[in-house]
Coordinates of C-alpha atoms in Angstrom, one line a residue:
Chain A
X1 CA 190.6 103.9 174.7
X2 CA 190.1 104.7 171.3
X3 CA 192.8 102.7 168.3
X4 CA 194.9 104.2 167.0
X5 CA 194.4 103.0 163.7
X6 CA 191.7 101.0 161.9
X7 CA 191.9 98.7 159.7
X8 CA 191.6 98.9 156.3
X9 CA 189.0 95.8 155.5
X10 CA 187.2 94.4 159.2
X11 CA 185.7 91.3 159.5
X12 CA 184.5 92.4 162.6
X13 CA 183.0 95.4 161.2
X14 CA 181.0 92.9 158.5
X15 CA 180.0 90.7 161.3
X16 CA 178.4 93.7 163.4
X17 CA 176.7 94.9 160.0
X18 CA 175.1 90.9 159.8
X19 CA 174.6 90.9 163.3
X20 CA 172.2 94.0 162.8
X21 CA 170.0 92.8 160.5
X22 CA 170.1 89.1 162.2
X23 CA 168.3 91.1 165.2
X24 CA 165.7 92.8 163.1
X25 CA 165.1 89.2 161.3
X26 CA 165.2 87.1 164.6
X27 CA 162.7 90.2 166.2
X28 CA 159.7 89.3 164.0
X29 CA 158.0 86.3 163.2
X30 CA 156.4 87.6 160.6
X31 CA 159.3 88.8 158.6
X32 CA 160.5 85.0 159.1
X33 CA 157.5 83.9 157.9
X34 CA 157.3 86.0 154.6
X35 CA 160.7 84.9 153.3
X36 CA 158.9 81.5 153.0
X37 CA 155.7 82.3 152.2
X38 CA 156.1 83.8 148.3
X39 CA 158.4 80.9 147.0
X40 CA 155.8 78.5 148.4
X41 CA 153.2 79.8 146.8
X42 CA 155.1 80.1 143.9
X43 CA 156.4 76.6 144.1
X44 CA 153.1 74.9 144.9
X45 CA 151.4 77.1 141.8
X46 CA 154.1 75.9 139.0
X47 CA 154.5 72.2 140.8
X48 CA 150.9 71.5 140.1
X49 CA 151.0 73.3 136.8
X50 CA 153.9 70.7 135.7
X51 CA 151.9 68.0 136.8
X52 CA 148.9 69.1 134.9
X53 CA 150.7 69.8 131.9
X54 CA 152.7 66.7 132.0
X55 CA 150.1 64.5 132.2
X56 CA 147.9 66.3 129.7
X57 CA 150.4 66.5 127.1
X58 CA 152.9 63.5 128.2
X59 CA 156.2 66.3 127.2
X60 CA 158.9 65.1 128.7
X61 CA 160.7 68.3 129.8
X62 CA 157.5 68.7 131.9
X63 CA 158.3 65.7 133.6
X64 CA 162.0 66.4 134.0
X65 CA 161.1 68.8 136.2
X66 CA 162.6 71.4 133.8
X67 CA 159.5 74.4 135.5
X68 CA 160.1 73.4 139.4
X69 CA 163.8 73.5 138.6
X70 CA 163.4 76.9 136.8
X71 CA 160.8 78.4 139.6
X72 CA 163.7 77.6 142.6
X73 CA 166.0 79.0 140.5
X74 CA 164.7 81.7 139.5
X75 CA 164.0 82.3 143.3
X76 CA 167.9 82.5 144.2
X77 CA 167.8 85.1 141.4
X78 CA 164.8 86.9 142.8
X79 CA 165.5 86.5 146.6
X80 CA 169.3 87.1 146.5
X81 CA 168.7 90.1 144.5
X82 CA 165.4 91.0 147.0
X83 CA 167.5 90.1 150.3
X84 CA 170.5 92.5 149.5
X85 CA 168.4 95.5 148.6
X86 CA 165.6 94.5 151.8
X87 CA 169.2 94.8 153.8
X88 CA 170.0 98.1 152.3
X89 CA 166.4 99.6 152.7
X90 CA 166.4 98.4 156.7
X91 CA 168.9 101.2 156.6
X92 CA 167.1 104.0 154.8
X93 CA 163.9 103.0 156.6
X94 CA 165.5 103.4 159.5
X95 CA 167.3 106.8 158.8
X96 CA 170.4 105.3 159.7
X97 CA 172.4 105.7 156.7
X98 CA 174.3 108.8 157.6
X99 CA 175.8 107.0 161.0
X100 CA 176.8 104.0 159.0
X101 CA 178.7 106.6 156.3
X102 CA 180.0 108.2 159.2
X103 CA 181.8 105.4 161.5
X104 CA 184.6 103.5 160.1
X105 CA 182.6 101.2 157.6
X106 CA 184.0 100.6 154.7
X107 CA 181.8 100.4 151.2
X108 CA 183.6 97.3 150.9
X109 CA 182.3 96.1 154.2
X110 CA 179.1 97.5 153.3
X111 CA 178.5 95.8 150.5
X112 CA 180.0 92.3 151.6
X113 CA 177.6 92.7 154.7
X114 CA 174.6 92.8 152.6
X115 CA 175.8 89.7 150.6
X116 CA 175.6 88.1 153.1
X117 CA 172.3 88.9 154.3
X118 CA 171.0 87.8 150.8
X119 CA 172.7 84.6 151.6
X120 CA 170.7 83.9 154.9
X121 CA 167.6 85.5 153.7
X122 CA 168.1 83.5 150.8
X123 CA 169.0 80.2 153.0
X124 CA 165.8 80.5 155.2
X125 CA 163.1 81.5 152.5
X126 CA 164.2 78.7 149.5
X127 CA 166.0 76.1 151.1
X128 CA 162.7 75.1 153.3
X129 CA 160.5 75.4 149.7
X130 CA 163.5 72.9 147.7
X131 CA 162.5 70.2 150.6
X132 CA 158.9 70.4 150.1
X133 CA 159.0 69.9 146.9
X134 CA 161.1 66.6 146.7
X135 CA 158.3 64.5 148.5
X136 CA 155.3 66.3 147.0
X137 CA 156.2 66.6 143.0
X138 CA 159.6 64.6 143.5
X139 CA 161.8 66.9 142.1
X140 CA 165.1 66.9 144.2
X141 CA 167.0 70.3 143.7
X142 CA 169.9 68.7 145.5
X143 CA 170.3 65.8 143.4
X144 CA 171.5 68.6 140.8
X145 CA 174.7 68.1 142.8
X146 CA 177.8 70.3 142.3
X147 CA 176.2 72.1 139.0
X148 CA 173.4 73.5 141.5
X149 CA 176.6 75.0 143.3
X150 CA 177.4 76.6 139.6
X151 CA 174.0 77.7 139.3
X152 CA 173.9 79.1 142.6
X153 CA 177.2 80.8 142.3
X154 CA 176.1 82.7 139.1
X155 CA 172.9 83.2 140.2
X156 CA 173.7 85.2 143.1
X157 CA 176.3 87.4 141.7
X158 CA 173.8 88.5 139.0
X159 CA 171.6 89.5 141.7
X160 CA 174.1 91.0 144.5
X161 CA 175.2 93.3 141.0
X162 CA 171.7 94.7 140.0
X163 CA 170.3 95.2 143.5
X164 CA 174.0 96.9 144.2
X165 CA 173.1 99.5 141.0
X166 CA 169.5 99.7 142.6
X167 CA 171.2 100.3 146.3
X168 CA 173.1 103.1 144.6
X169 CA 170.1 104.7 143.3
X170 CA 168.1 104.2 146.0
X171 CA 171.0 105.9 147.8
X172 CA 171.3 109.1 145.6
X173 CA 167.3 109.4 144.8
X174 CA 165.8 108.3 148.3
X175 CA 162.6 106.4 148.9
X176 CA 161.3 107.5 145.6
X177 CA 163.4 105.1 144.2
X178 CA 162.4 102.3 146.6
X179 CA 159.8 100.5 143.9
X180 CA 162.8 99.7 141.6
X181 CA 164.1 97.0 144.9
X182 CA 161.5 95.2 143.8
X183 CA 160.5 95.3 140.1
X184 CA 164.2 95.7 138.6
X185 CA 164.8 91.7 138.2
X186 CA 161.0 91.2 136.8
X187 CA 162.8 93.0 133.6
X188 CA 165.0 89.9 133.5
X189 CA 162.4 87.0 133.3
X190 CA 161.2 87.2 129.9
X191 CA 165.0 88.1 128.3
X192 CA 166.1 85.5 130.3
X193 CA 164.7 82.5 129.2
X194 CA 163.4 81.2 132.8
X195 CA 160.8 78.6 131.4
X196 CA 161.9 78.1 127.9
X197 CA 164.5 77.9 125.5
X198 CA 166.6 80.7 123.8
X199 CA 165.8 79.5 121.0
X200 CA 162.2 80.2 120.9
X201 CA 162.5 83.7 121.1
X202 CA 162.6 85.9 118.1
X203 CA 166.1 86.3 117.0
X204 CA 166.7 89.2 117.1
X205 CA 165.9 88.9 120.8
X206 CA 168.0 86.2 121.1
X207 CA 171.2 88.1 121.3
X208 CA 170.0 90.3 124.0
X209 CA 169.3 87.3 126.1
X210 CA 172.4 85.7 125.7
X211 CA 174.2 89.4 127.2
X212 CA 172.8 88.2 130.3
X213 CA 174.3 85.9 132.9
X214 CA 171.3 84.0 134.5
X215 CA 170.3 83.2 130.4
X216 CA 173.3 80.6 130.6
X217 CA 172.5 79.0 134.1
X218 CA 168.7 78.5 132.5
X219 CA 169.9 76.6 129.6
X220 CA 172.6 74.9 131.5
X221 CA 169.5 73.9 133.7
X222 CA 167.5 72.6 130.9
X223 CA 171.0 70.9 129.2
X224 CA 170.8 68.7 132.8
X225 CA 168.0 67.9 133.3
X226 CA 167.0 67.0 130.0
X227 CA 170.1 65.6 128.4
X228 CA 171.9 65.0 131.3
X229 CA 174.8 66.8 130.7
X230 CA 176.5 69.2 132.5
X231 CA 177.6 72.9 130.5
X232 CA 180.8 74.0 132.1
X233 CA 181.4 76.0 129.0
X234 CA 177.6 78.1 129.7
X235 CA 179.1 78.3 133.6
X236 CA 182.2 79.8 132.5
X237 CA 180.8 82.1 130.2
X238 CA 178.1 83.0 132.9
X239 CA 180.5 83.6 135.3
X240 CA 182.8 85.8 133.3
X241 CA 179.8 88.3 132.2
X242 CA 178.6 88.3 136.0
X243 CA 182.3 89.4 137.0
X244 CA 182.2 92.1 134.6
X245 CA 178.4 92.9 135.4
X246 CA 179.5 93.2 139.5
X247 CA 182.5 95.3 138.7
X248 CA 180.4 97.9 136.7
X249 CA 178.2 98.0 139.5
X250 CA 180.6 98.5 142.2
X251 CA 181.2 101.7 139.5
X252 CA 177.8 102.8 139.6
X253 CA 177.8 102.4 143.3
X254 CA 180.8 104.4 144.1
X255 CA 179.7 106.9 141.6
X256 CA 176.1 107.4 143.0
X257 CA 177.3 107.6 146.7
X258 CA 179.6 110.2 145.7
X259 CA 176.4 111.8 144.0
X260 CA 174.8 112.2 147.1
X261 CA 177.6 113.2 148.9
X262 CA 177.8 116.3 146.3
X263 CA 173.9 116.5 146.7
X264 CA 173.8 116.1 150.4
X265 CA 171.5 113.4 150.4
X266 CA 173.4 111.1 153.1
X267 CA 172.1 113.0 156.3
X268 CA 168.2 112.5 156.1
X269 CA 167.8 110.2 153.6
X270 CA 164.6 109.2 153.1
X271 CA 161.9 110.5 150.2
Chain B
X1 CA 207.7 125.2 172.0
X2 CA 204.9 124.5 169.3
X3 CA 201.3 124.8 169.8
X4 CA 199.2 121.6 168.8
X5 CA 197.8 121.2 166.0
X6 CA 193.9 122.3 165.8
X7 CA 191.9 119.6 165.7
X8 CA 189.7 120.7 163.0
X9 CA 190.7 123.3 159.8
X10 CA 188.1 124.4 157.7
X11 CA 189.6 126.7 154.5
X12 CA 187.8 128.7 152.2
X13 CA 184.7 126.2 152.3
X14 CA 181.7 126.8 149.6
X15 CA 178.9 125.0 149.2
X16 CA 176.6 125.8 146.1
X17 CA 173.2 123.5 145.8
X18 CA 172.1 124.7 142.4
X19 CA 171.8 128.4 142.7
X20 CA 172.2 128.4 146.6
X21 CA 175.1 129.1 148.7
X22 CA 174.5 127.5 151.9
X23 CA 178.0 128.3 152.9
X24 CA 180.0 130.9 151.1
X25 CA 183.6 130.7 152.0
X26 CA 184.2 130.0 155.3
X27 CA 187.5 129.5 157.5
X28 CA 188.0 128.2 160.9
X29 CA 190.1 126.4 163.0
X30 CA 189.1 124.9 166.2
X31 CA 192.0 124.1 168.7
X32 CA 192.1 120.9 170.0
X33 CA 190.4 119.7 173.7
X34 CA 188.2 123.5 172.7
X35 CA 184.3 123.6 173.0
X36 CA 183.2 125.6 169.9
X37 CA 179.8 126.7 169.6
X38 CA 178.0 126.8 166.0
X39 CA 174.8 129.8 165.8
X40 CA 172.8 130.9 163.3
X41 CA 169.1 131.3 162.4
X42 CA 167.8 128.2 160.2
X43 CA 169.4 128.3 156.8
X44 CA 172.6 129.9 158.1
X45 CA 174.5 127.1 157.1
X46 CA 175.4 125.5 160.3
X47 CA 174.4 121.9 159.1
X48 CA 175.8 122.2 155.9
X49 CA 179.3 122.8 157.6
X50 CA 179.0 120.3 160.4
X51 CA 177.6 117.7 157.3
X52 CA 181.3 118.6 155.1
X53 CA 183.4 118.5 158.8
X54 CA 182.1 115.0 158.8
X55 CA 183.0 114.0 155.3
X56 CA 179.2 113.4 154.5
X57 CA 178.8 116.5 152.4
X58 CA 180.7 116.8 149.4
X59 CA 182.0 120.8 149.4
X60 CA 181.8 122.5 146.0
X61 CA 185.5 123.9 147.2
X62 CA 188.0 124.0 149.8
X63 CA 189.0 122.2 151.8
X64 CA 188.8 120.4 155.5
X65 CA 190.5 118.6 158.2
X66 CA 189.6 116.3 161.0
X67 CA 192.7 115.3 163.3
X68 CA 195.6 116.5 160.2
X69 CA 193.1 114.0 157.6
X70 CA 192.1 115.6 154.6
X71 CA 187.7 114.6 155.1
X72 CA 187.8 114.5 151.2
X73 CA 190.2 112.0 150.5
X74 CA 191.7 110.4 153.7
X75 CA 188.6 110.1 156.4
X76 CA 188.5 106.3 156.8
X77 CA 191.9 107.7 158.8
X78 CA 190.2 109.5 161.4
X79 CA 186.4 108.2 161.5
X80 CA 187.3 105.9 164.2
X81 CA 188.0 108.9 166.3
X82 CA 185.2 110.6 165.8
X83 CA 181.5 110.9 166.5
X84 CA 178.6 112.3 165.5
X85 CA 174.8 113.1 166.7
X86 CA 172.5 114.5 164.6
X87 CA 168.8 115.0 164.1
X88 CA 168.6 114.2 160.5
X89 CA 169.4 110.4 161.5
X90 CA 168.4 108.0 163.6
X91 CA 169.1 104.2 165.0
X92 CA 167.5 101.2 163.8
X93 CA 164.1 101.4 165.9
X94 CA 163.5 98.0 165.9
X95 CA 166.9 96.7 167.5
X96 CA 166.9 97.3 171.4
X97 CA 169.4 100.1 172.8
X98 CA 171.8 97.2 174.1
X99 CA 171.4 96.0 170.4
X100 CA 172.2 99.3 168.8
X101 CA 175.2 100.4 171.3
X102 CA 176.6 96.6 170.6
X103 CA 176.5 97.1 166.9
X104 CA 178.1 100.5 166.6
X105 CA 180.6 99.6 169.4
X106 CA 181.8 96.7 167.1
X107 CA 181.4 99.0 164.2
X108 CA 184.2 102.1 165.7
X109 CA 186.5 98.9 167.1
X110 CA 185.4 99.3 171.1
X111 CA 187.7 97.5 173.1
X112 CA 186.0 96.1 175.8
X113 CA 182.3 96.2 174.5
X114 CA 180.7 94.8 177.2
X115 CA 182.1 97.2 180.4
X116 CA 181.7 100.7 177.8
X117 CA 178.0 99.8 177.4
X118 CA 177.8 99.3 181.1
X119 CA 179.4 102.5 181.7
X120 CA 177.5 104.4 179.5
X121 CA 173.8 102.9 180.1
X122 CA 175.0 104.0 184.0
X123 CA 176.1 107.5 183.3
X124 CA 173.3 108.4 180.8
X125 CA 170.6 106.7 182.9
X126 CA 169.8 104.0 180.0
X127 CA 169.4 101.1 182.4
X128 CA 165.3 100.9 182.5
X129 CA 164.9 100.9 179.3
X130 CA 168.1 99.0 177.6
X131 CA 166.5 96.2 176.6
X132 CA 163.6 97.9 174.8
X133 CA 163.4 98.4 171.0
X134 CA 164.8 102.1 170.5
X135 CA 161.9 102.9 168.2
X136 CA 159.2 102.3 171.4
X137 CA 161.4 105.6 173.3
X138 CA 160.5 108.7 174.3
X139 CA 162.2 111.6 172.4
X140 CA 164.1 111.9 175.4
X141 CA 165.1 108.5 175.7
X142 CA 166.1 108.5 172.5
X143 CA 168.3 111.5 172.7
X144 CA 170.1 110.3 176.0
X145 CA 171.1 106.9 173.7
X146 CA 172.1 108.8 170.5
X147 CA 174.4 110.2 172.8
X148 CA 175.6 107.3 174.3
X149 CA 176.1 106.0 170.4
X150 CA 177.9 109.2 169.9
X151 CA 180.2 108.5 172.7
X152 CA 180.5 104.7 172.4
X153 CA 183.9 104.9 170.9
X154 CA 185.3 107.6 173.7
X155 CA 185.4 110.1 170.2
X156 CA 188.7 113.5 170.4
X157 CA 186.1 114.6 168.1
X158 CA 182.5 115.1 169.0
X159 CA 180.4 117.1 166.6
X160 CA 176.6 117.9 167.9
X161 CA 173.7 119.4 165.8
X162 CA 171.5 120.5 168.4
X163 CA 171.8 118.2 170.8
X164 CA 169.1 119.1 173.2
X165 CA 166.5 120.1 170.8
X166 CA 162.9 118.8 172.1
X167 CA 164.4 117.9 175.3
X168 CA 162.6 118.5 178.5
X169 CA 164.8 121.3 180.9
X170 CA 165.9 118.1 183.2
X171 CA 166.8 115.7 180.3
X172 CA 168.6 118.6 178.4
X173 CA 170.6 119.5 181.5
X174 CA 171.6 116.2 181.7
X175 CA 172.7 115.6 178.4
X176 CA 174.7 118.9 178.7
X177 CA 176.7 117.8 181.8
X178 CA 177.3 114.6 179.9
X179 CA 179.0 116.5 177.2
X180 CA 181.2 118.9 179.6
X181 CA 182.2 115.6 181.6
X182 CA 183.4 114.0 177.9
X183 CA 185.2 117.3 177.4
X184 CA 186.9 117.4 181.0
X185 CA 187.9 113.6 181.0
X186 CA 188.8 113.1 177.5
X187 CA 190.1 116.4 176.2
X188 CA 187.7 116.1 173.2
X189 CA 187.3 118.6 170.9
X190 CA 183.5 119.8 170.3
X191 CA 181.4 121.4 167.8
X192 CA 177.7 121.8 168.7
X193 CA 175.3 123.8 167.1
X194 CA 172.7 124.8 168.9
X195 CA 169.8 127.4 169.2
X196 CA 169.9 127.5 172.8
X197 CA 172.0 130.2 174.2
X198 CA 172.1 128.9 177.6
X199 CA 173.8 125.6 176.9
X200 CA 176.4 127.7 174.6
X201 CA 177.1 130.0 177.2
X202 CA 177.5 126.9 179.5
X203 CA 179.6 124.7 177.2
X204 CA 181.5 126.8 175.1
X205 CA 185.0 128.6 174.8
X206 CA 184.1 129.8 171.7
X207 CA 181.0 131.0 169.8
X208 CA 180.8 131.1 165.9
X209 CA 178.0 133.1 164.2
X210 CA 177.3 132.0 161.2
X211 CA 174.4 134.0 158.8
X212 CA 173.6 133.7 155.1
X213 CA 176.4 130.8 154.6
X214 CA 179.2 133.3 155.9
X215 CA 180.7 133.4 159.5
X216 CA 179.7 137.0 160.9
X217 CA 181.3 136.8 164.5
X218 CA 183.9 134.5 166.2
X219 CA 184.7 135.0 169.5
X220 CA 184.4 134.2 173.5
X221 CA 181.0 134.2 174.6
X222 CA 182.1 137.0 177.4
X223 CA 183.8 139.1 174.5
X224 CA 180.6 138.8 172.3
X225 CA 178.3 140.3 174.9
X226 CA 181.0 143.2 175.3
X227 CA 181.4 143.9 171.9
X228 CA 177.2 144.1 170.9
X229 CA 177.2 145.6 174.0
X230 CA 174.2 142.8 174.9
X231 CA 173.4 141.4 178.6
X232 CA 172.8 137.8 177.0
X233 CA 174.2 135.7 174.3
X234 CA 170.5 135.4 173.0
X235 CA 170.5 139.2 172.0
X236 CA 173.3 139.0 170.1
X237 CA 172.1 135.8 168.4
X238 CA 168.9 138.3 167.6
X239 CA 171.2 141.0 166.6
X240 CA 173.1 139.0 164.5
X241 CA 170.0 136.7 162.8
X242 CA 168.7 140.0 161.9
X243 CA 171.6 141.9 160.7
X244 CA 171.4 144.1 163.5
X245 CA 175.3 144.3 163.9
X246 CA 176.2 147.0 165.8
X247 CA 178.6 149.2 164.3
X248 CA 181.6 148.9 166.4
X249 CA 181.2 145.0 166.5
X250 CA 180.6 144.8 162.6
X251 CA 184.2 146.9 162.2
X252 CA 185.8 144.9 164.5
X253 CA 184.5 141.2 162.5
X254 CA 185.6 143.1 159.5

């Protein structure tokens, strides 16, 4: 009965990975329930905050919608990153790392199975938020049009390529190393430039922020909404860093699962 | 005529963690469709071995061999014919057993998912309790579905670390005739470590004692008894967990 060979790359073998992690999803109501709850909150917070603001001081990038646009983006950041290392962290919680490392699953397949998740995770928890905010502070994400696909792109590669590192370390240090799932892209926000301009920060800061590949889709965010112009030329740039940024991390990640391997650490992972 | 290849080659295998050998420079090679049993008292460096066998662990040196793959550098070659249980891992408690079984089964390439679940739920008695999360079973429960995991992909090479360990007498007994019916009707290979002599001396061709990270005896359990000059395999795990080698059987390993 059993193959003689296996393949190499398995969609199949992604799919039973998703399907996993669909039936712990689908199993709790609560866990549902969560991926909504925080962006929100977090929506409803900044929403009124713009409206105060806006009215108080009559700016116009308040009205533009320049914070709302900036909070739901920043969530793609936050929950992509969030949902891929969640994913990864199902498996360590579970203690089921060493029979994933031992059947035919590829890193590869790994990895592209945990994208994924982010993707739904990230699907069911924002995409619910973008819709109430049109009708209650009419701000339409979607009117953004294809540039929100650019965004979106960037976005997520940025945050499939830190939580990867942070899967990797999680991976070769255990549970200890848990905390870092959810604080690493918090390092991001203020070098970032999430709710303002680059070119408020000190200058010397300023170069640091513009290393970073969400620091482009932030501005390009602010160029649209306030002058109405799209920046391929921030996309491209964006884009180019995050390919570098995920191929370092697939590095990392190779390196630190063959870390543990030398360490021992894939049978009983855990703290 | 020429013999088959063995199934599994272990050469000159250390493992160093820090300043501890686990396993100081082991050999072995295990024949295939053989049921080789691993002993030792805790520490001896049973898991360590089993762990590099499976490609999990990392070996400071040497080298091993699953099916003619090199574990090191060509196991996504043989994984698929393979299986493993262990009780340093577990399943996803909060999927169901039908859940879990489905998953791996897609996961190792299964053919016909849907009749090898059947098969296996009916042989290993899973049926009352398939549809329950596997995190709400009994240790026994649990047990009698890692095994069917570890058989969901009909593996030539089945390697066991303690297998029966915190089972009940019945449950244990029939997780044992499980793995002597995969033996008979597959012609799997098997390595099982285990700390009960009566399932090694039911199961096994072949009994490896392993102590302080080095391999101290390898033979049949019938010649073992002989040569400690023992009435059970369980006083010759004593004699050899203690160093209590007699002297004819120490010359004779030497």
């Amino acid at each position: 009965m059993t193959l003689a060979t296996s393949p190499s790359f398995s969609p199949a073998r992604i799919g039973a990975m998703v399907m996993r992690h669909w039936y712990v999803l689908r199993s709790s109501w609560p866990r549902l329930l969560e991926l909504v709850y925080w962006p929100a909150v977090q929506m409803l917070t900044w929403g009124f905050l713009q409206v105060y603001v806006g009215q108080a001081s009559g700016r116009v990038a308040l009205a533009a919608g320049t914070f709302l646009g900036a909070v739901l983006l920043w969530d793609i950041l936050f929950r992509g990153g969030l949902g891929f290392s969640i994913s990864f962290l199902e498996e360590m919680w579970a203690r089921n790392v060493g029979n994933l490392m031992m059947s035919p699953l590829r890193p590869a397949e790994f990895i592209a199975s945990l994208a994924i998740m982010s993707v739904i995770r990230l699907v069911i928890g924002v995409v619910p938020v973008t819709l109430i905010a049109w009708p209650l502070f009419g701000f339409n994400l979607w009117s953004m049009g294809l540039p929100l696909a650019a965004f979106f792109a960037n976005l997520i590669l940025t945050s499939w390529a830190l939580s990867l590192m942070v899967s990797g370390l999680i991976l070769r240090n255990g549970l200890g190393a848990e905390g870092l799932a959810w604080t690493l892209m918090f390092i991001l926000m203020p070098l970032c430039a999430v709710y303002y301009p680059v070119s408020i920060m000190p200058e010397w800061l300023q170069w640091a922020a513009w290393t970073m590949p969400p620091t482009y889709v932030f501005e390009g965010m602010r160029a649209l909404l306030l002058d109405h112009q799209f920046r391929g030329d921030l996309m491209l740039i964006s884009f180019v860093l995050n390919l570098l940024l995920f191929a370092v991390a697939v590095v990392v990640y190779l390196y630190l699962l063959e870390r543990s391997r030398v360490a021992g650490s894939l049978l009983g992972s855990g703290e | 005529m020429h013999a088959p290849p063995p199934a599994i080659e272990v050469e000159n295998l250390v493992k160093v963690y820090r300043r501890t050998t686990a396993v100081d420079g082991i050999n072995l090679s295990i024949a295939s469709g053989s049921v080789v049993g691993l002993l030792g008292g805790n520490g001896a460096g049973k898991t360590t071995t089993i762990s590099s066998i499976m490609g999990l662990l990392r070996p400071t040196s040497g080298s091993v061999r699953v099916l003619g793959a090199d574990m090191m550098r060509d196991r996504y070659r043989v994984l698929h014919r393979m299986n493993f249980e262990s009780p340093y891992v577990d399943l996803p408690g909060r999927l169901t057993v039908r859940q879990n079984l489905l998953v791996f089964a897609r996961l190792y390439g299964v053919p016909d998912i849907v009749a090898r679940i059947a098969t296996l739920a009916d042989e290993l008695d899973l049926l009352d309790f398939i549809d329950q999360p596997f995190g709400r079973l009994s240790a026994g429960q649990k047990t009698r579905v890692s095994l069917a995991k570890a058989l969901i992909n009909d593996p030539e090479v089945l390697l066991l670390d303690e297998p029966t360990a915190s089972l009940d007498p019945d449950t244990a007994d029939w997780v044992r005739a499980r793995i002597a019916r995969h033996r008979e009707e597959k012609g799997a290979t098997i390595l099982l470590a285990s700390h009960n002599m009566n399932e090694v001396e039911r199961l096994c061709d072949r009994v490896i004692f392993m102590r302080k990270g080095k391999i101290v005896a390898d033979a049949t359990p019938h010649q073992l008894l002989e040569r400690y000059g023992r009435d059970t395999l369980e006083e010759v795990f004593l004699d050899v967990a203690r160093g209590r080698a007699k002297a004819a059987a120490l010359a004779e390993t030497l």
